[in-house]
Tab-separated table of C-alpha atoms in Angstrom:
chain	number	residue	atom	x	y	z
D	1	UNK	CA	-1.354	30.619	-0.828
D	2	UNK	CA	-1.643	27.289	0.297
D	3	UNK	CA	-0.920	23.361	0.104
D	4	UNK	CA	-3.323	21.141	-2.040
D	5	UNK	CA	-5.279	19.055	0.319
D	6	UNK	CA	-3.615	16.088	-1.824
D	7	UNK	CA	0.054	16.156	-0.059
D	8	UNK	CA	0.817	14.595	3.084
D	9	UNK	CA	3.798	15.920	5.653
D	10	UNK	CA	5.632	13.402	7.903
D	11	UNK	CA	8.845	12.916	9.381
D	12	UNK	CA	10.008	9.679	8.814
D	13	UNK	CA	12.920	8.391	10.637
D	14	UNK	CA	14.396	11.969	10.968
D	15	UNK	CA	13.319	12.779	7.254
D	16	UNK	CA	10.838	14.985	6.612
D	17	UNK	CA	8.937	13.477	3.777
D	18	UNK	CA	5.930	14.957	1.268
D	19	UNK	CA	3.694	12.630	-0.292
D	20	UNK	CA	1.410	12.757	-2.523
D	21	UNK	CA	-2.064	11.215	-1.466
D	22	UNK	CA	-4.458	9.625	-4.286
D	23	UNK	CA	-2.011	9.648	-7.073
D	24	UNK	CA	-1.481	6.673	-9.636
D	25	UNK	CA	1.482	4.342	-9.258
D	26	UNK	CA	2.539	5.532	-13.121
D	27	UNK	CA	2.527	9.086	-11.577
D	28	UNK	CA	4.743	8.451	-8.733
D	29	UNK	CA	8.120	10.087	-8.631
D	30	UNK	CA	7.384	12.625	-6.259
D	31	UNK	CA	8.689	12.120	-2.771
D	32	UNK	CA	9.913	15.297	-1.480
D	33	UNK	CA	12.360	15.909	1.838
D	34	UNK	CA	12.474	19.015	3.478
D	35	UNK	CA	14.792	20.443	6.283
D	36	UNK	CA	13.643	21.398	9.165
D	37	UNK	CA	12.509	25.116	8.000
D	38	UNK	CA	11.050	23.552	5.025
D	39	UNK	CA	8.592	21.227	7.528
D	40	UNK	CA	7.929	24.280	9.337
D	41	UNK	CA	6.687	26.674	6.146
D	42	UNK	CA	5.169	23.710	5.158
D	43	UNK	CA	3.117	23.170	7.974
D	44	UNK	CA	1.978	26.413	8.114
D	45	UNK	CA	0.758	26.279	4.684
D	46	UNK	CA	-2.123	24.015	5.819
D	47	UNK	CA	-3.925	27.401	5.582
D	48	UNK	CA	-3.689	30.137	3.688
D	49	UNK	CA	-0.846	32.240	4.012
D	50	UNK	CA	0.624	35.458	2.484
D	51	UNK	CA	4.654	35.888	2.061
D	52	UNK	CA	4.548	38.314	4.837
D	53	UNK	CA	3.529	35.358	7.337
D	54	UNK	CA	5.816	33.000	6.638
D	55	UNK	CA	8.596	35.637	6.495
D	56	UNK	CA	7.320	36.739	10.160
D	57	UNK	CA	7.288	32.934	11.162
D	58	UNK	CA	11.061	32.255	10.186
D	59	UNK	CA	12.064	35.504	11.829
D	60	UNK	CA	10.510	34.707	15.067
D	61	UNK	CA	12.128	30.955	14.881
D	62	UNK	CA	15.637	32.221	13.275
D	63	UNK	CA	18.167	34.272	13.946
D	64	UNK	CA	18.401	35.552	10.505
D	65	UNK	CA	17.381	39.381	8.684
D	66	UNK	CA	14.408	40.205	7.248
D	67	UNK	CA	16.064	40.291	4.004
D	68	UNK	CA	17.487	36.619	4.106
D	69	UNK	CA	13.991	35.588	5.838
D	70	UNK	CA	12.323	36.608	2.322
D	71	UNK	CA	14.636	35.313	-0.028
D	72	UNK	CA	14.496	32.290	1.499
D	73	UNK	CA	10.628	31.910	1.571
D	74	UNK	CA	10.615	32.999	-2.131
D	75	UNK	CA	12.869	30.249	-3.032
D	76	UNK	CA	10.550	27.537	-0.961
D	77	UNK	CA	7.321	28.878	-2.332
D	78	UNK	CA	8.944	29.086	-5.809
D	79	UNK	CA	10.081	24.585	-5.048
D	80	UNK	CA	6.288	24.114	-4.313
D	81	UNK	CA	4.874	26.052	-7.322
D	82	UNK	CA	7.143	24.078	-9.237
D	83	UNK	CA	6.299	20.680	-7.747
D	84	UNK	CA	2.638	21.681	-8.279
D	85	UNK	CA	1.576	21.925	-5.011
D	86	UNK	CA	0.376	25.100	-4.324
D	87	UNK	CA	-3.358	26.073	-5.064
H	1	UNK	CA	-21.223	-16.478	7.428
H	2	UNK	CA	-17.724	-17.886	6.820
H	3	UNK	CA	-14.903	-16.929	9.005
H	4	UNK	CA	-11.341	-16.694	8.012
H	5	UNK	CA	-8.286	-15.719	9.585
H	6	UNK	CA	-6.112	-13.704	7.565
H	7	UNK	CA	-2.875	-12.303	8.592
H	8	UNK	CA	-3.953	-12.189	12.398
H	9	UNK	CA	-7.496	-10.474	11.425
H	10	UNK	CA	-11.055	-12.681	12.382
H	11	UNK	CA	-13.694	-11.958	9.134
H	12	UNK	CA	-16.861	-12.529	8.771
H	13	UNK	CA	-18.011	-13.058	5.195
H	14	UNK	CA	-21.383	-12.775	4.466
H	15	UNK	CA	-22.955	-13.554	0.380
H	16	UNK	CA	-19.505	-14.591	-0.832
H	17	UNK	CA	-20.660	-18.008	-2.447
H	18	UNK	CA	-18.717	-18.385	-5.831
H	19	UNK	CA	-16.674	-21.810	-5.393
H	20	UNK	CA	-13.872	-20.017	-6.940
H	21	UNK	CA	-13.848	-17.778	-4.010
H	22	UNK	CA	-13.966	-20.044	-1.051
H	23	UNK	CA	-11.388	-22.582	-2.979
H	24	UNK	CA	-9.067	-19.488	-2.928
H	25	UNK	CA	-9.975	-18.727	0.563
H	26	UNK	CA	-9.554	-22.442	1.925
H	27	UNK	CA	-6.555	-22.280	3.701
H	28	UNK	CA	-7.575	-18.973	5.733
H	29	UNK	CA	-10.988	-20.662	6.603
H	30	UNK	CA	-11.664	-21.152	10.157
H	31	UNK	CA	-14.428	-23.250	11.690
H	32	UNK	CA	-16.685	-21.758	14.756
H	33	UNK	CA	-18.525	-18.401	14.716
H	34	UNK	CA	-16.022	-15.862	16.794
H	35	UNK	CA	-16.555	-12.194	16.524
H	36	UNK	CA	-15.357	-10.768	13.914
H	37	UNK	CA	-13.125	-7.703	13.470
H	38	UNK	CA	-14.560	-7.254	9.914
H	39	UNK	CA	-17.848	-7.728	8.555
H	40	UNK	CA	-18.140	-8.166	5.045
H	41	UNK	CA	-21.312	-8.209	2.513
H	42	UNK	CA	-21.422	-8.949	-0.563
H	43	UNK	CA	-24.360	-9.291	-3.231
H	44	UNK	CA	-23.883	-9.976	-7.056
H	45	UNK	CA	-26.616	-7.423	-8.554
H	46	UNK	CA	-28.200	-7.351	-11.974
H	47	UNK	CA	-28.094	-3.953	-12.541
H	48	UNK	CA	-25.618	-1.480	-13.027
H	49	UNK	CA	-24.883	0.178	-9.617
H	50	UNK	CA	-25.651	4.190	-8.815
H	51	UNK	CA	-23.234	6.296	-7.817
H	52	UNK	CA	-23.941	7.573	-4.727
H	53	UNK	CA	-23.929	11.024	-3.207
H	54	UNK	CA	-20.720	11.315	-1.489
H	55	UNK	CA	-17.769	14.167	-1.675
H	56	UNK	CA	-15.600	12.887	-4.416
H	57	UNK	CA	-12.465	12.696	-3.545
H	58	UNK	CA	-10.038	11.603	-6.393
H	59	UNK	CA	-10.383	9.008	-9.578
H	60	UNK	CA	-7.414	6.708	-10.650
H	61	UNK	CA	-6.743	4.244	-13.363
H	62	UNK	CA	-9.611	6.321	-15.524
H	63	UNK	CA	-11.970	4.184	-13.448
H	64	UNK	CA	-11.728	3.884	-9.476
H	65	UNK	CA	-13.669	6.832	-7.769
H	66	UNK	CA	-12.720	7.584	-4.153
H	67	UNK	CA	-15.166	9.138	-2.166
H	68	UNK	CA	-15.442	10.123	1.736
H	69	UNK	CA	-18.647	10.023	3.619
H	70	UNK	CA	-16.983	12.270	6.626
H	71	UNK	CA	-15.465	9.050	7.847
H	72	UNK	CA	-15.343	5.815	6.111
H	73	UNK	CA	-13.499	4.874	2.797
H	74	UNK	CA	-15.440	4.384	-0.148
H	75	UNK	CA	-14.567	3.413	-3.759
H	76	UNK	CA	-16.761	2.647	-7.233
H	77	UNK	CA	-15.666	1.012	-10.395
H	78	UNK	CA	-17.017	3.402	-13.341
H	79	UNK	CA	-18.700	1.618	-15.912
H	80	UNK	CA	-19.890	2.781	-19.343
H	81	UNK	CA	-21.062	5.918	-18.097
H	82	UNK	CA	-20.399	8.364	-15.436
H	83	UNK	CA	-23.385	8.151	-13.118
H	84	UNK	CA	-23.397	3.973	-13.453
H	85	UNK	CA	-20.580	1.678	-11.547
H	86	UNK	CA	-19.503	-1.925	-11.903
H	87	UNK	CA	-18.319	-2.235	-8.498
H	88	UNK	CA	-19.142	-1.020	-5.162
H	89	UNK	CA	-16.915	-1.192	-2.124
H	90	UNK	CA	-18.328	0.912	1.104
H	91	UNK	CA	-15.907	0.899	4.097
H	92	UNK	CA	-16.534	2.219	7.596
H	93	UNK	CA	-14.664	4.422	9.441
H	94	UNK	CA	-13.014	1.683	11.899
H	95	UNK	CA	-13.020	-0.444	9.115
H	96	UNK	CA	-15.382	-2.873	11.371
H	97	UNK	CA	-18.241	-3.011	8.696
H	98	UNK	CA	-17.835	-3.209	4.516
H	99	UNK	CA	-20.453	-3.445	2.183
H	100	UNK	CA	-19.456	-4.604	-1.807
H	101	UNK	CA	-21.689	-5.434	-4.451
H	102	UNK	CA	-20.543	-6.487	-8.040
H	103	UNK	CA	-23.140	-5.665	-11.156
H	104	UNK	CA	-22.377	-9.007	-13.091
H	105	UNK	CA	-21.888	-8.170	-16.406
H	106	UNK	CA	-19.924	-10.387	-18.898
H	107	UNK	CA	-16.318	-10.470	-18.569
H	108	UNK	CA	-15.529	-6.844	-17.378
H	109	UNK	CA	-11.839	-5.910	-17.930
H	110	UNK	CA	-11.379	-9.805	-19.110
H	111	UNK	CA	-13.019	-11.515	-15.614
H	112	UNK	CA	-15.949	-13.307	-14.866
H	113	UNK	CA	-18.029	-12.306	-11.665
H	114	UNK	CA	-16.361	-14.880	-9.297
H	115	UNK	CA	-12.652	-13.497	-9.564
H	116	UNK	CA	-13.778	-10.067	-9.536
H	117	UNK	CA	-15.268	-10.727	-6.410
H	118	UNK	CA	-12.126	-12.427	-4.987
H	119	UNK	CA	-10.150	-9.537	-6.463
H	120	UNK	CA	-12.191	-6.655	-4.687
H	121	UNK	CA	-12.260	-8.663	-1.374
H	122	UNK	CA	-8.089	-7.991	-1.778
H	123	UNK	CA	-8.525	-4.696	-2.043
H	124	UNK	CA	-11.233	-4.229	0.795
H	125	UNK	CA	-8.171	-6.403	2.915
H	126	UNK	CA	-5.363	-3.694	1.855
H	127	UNK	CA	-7.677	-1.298	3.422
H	128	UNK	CA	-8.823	-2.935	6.559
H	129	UNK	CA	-5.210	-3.988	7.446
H	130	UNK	CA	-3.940	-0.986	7.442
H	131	UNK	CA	-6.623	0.111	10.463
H	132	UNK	CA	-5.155	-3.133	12.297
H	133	UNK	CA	-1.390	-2.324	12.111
H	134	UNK	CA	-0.036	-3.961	9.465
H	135	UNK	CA	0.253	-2.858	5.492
H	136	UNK	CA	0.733	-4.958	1.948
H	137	UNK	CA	3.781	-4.835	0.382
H	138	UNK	CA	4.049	-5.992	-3.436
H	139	UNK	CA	6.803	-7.927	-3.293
H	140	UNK	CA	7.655	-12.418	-3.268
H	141	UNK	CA	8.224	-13.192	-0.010
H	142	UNK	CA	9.706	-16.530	1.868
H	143	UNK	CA	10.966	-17.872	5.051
H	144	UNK	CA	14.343	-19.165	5.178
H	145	UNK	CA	15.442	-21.238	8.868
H	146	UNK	CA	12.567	-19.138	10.110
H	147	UNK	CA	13.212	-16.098	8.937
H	148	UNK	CA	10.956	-14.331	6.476
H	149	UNK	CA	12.490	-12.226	3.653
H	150	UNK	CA	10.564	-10.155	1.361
H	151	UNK	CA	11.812	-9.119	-2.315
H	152	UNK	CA	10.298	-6.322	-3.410
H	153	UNK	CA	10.355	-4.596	-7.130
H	154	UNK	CA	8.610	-3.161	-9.223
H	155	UNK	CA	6.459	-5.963	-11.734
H	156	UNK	CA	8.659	-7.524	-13.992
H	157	UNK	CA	11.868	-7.076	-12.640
H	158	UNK	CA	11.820	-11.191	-11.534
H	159	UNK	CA	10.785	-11.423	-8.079
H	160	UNK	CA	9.419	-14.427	-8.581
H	161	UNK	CA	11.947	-15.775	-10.150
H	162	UNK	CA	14.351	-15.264	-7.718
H	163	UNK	CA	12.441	-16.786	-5.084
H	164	UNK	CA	11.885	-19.978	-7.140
H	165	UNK	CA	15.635	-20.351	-6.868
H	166	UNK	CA	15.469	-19.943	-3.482
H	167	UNK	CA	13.168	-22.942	-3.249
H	168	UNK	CA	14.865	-24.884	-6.188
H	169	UNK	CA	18.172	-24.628	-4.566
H	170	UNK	CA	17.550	-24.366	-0.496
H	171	UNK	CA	13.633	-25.946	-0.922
H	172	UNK	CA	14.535	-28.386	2.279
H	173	UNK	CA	14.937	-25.305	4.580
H	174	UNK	CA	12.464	-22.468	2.507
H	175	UNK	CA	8.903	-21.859	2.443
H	176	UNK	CA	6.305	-19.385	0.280
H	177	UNK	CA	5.012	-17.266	2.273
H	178	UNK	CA	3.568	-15.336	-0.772
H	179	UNK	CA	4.549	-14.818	-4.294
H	180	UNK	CA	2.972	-11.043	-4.997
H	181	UNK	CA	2.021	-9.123	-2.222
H	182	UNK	CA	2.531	-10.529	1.810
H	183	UNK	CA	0.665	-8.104	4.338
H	184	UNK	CA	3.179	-7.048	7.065
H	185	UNK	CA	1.958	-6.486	10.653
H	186	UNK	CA	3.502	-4.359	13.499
H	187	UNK	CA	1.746	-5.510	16.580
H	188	UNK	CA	5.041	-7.712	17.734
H	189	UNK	CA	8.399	-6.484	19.079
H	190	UNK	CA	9.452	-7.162	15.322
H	191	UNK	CA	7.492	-6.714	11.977
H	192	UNK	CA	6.160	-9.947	10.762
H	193	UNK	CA	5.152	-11.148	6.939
H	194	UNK	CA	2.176	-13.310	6.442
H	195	UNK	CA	0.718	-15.114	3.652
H	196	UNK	CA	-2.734	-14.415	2.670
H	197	UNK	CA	-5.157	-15.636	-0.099
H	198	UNK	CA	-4.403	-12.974	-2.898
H	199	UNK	CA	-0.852	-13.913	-4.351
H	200	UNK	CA	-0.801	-11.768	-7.883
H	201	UNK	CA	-1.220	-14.180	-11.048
H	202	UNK	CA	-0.348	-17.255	-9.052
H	203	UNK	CA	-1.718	-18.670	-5.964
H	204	UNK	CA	1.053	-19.613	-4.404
H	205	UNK	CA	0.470	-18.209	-1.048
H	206	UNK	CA	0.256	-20.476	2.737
H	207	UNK	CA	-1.011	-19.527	6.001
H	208	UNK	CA	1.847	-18.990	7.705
H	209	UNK	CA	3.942	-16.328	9.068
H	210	UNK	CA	7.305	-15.485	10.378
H	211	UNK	CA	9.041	-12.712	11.872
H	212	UNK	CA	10.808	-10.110	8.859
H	213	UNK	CA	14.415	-10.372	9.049
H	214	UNK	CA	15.385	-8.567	5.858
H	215	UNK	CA	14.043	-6.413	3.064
H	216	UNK	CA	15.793	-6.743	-0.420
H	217	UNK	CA	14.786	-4.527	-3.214
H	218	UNK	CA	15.781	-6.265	-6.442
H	219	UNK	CA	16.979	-4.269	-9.476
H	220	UNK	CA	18.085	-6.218	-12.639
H	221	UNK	CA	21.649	-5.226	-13.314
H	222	UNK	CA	24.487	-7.559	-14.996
H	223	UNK	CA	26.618	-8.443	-12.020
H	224	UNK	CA	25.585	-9.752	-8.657
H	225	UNK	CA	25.778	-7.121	-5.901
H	226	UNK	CA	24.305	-6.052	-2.707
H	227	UNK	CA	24.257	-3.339	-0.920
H	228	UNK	CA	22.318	-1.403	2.478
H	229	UNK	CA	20.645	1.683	1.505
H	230	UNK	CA	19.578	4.715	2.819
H	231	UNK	CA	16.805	4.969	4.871
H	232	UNK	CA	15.706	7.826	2.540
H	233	UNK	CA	16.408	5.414	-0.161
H	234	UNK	CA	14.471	2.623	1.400
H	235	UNK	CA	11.534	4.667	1.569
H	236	UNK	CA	11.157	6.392	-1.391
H	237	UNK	CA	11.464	2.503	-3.085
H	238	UNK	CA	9.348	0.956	-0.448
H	239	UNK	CA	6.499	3.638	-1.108
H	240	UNK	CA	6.482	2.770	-5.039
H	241	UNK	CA	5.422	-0.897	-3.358
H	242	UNK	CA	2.540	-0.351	-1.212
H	243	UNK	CA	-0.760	0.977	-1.704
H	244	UNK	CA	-0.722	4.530	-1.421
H	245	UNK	CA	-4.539	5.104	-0.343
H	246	UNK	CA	-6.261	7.952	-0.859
H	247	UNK	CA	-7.317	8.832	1.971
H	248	UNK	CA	-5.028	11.388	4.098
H	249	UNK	CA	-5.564	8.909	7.530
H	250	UNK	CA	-4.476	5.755	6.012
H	251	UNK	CA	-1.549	7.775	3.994
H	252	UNK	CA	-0.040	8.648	7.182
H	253	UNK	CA	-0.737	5.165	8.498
H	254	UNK	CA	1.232	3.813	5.121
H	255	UNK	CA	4.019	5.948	5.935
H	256	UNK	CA	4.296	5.438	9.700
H	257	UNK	CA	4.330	1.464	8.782
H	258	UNK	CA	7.154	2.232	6.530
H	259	UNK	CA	8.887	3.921	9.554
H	260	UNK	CA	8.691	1.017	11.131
H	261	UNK	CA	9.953	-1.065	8.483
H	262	UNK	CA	13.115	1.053	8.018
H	263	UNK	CA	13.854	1.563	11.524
H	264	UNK	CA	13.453	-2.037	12.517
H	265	UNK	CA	14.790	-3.787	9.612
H	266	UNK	CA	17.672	-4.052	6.938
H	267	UNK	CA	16.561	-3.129	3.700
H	268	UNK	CA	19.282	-4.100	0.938
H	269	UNK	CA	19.440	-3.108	-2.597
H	270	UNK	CA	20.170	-6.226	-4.971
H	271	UNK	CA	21.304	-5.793	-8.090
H	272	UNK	CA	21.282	-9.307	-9.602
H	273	UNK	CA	21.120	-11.528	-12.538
H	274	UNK	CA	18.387	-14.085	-11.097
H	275	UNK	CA	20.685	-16.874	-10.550
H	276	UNK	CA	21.915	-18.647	-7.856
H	277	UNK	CA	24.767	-16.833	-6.851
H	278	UNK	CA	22.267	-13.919	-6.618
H	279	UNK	CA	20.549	-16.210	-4.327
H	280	UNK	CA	23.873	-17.272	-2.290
H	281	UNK	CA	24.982	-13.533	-1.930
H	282	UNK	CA	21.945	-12.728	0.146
H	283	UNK	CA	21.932	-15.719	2.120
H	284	UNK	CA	25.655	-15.023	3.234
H	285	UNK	CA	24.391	-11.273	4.309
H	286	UNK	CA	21.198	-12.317	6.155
């Protein structure tokens, strides 16, 4: 999977913020913040990616399991599926 | 060519010859032929303008199409049907060179020719500024002992109406800077708000500028209050009050602007009952 070309990452005064680009001002509610793993999966999502990537990404940036590493990216890809962002 | 001087940027105006326009544009005029950092054509047409071949990016309001070139930013006005437009506006990718045409056709969306024009030459500036450092802001802004102040809301909340309070009750020491939407720049050691032409439904707007001392977001609530915010806060508001373009360059531009906004100034949250007291509680925090 991977990010619409229509949301913009950028840390802003420590905050890592997701914009939409090209939306109307009636459709605006939708600035997202992320922590710093969030920014990172995020980033990476700027091309496609399977689960398996991202889960190898956090484990070679974290000191967590395999297990944990998965749940975790679940639960972020499952936020941007939600939020629509995901194509 | 005319020249004007808007918000620190030199343009060059080429075709713009409604009176309404250069009446509007008076007070940015500047005499002399100096280079430019934006050219600007224009040409009324009398027929309806083709779309041209472009990527298309994104359409909003129904009726603006966005499309990229590999570089520049360009945007049509739909009209009638979808391979005819009203409007054309066709910017470069330094945002050195525009080219606009208008297909003059009675009254579209309530406006004759001449305030169209005006209108889209706004939204070519929104653009252009943001390539030059600086970014408008919807919001009534003044300057206060030298100090400018924007209030910023969403339309309707009384921005306006606060401000003319400002200059009913301290008019000896207040200016307008501009009533609906003041383009901030970045190129001092502080963020500065300047007038220019386009001011909303009124023109009350002046050539002047002065260095941003405080941002307050207004919210109508029933008791007077004020309050600093969150930067988080401060930009999730601020972003409902700028263009957000749609063009992934001048998105990141918008938001590094509003960096700089929160980093460099205050940004309050008002809640207020547009009187003066509203007025007095602000003046005693800035």
């Amino acid at each position: 999977m991977k990010v619409k070309d229509s949301f913009v990452l950028r840390k802003i005064a420590g905050s890592n913020v997701v914009v939409p680009i090209g939306s109307e001002t009636a459709d605006f509610n939708g600035m997202m913040t992320l922590n710093e793993t969030g920014a990172m999966l995020f980033g990476m999502l700027n091309k496609d990616r399977s689960i398996e990537d991202l889960t190898n990404a956090m484990l070679s940036e974290y000191d967590v399991s395999a297990a944990e590493a998965e749940t975790d990216v679940k639960a972020f890809i499952e936020t941007l599926e939600k939020a629509g962002m995901l194509e | 060519m005319n020249y004007y001087k808007i918000a620190g940027i030199t343009f060059a105006l080429s075709g713009f010859e409604y009176e309404y326009f250069k009446d509007r544009m008076k007070a940015y005029e500047i005499s002399g032929a100096p280079t430019p950092d934006v050219t600007v054509y224009y040409e009324q047409v009398l027929f309806p303008i083709q779309k041209p071949d472009y990527k298309h990016i994104v359409t909003t309001g129904g009726f603006r199409e966005y499309f990229s070139d590999g570089g520049g930013y360009i945007f049509y006005d739909k009209f009638e049907n979808d391979s005819q437009s009203c409007a054309k506006v066709e910017i470069n990718a330094d945002a050195s060179v525009v080219h606009t045409a208008l297909y003059d056709i009675e009254d579209i969306g309530g406006a004759p020719v001449d305030v169209r024009c005006f209108n889209m030459l706004g939204e070519v500036f929104r653009y252009c500024i943001l390539k030059r450092n600086g970014m408008v802001v919807h919001s009534s802004s003044i300057c206060h002992n030298g100090a400018g102040i924007i209030f910023s809301a969403p339309s309707g909340t009384g921005k306006s109406t606060h401000t003319s309070l400002w200059m009913k009750y301290y008019g000896d020491n207040t200016q307008m800077i501009n009533d609906d939407c003041p383009a901030i720049t970045f190129g001092k050691s502080v963020p500065y708000v300047n007038g220019t032409p386009w001011s909303g439904k009124t023109n009350i707007n002046f050539n002047i500028s002065a260095p941003l001392r405080a941002v307050v977001l207004l919210q109508q609530k029933p008791e007077n209050k004020i309050q600093r915010i969150s930067v988080d806060e401060a930009i999730f508001r601020l972003l409902h009050e700028v263009t957000r373009p749609a063009y992934k360059d001048l998105m990141n531009q918008t938001l590094g602007n509003i960096e700089k906004i929160v980093t460099s100034t205050p940004v309050y949250l008002l809640g207020c009952t547009i009187d003066k007291e509203a007025v007095d509680l602000v003046r005693r925090i800035i």
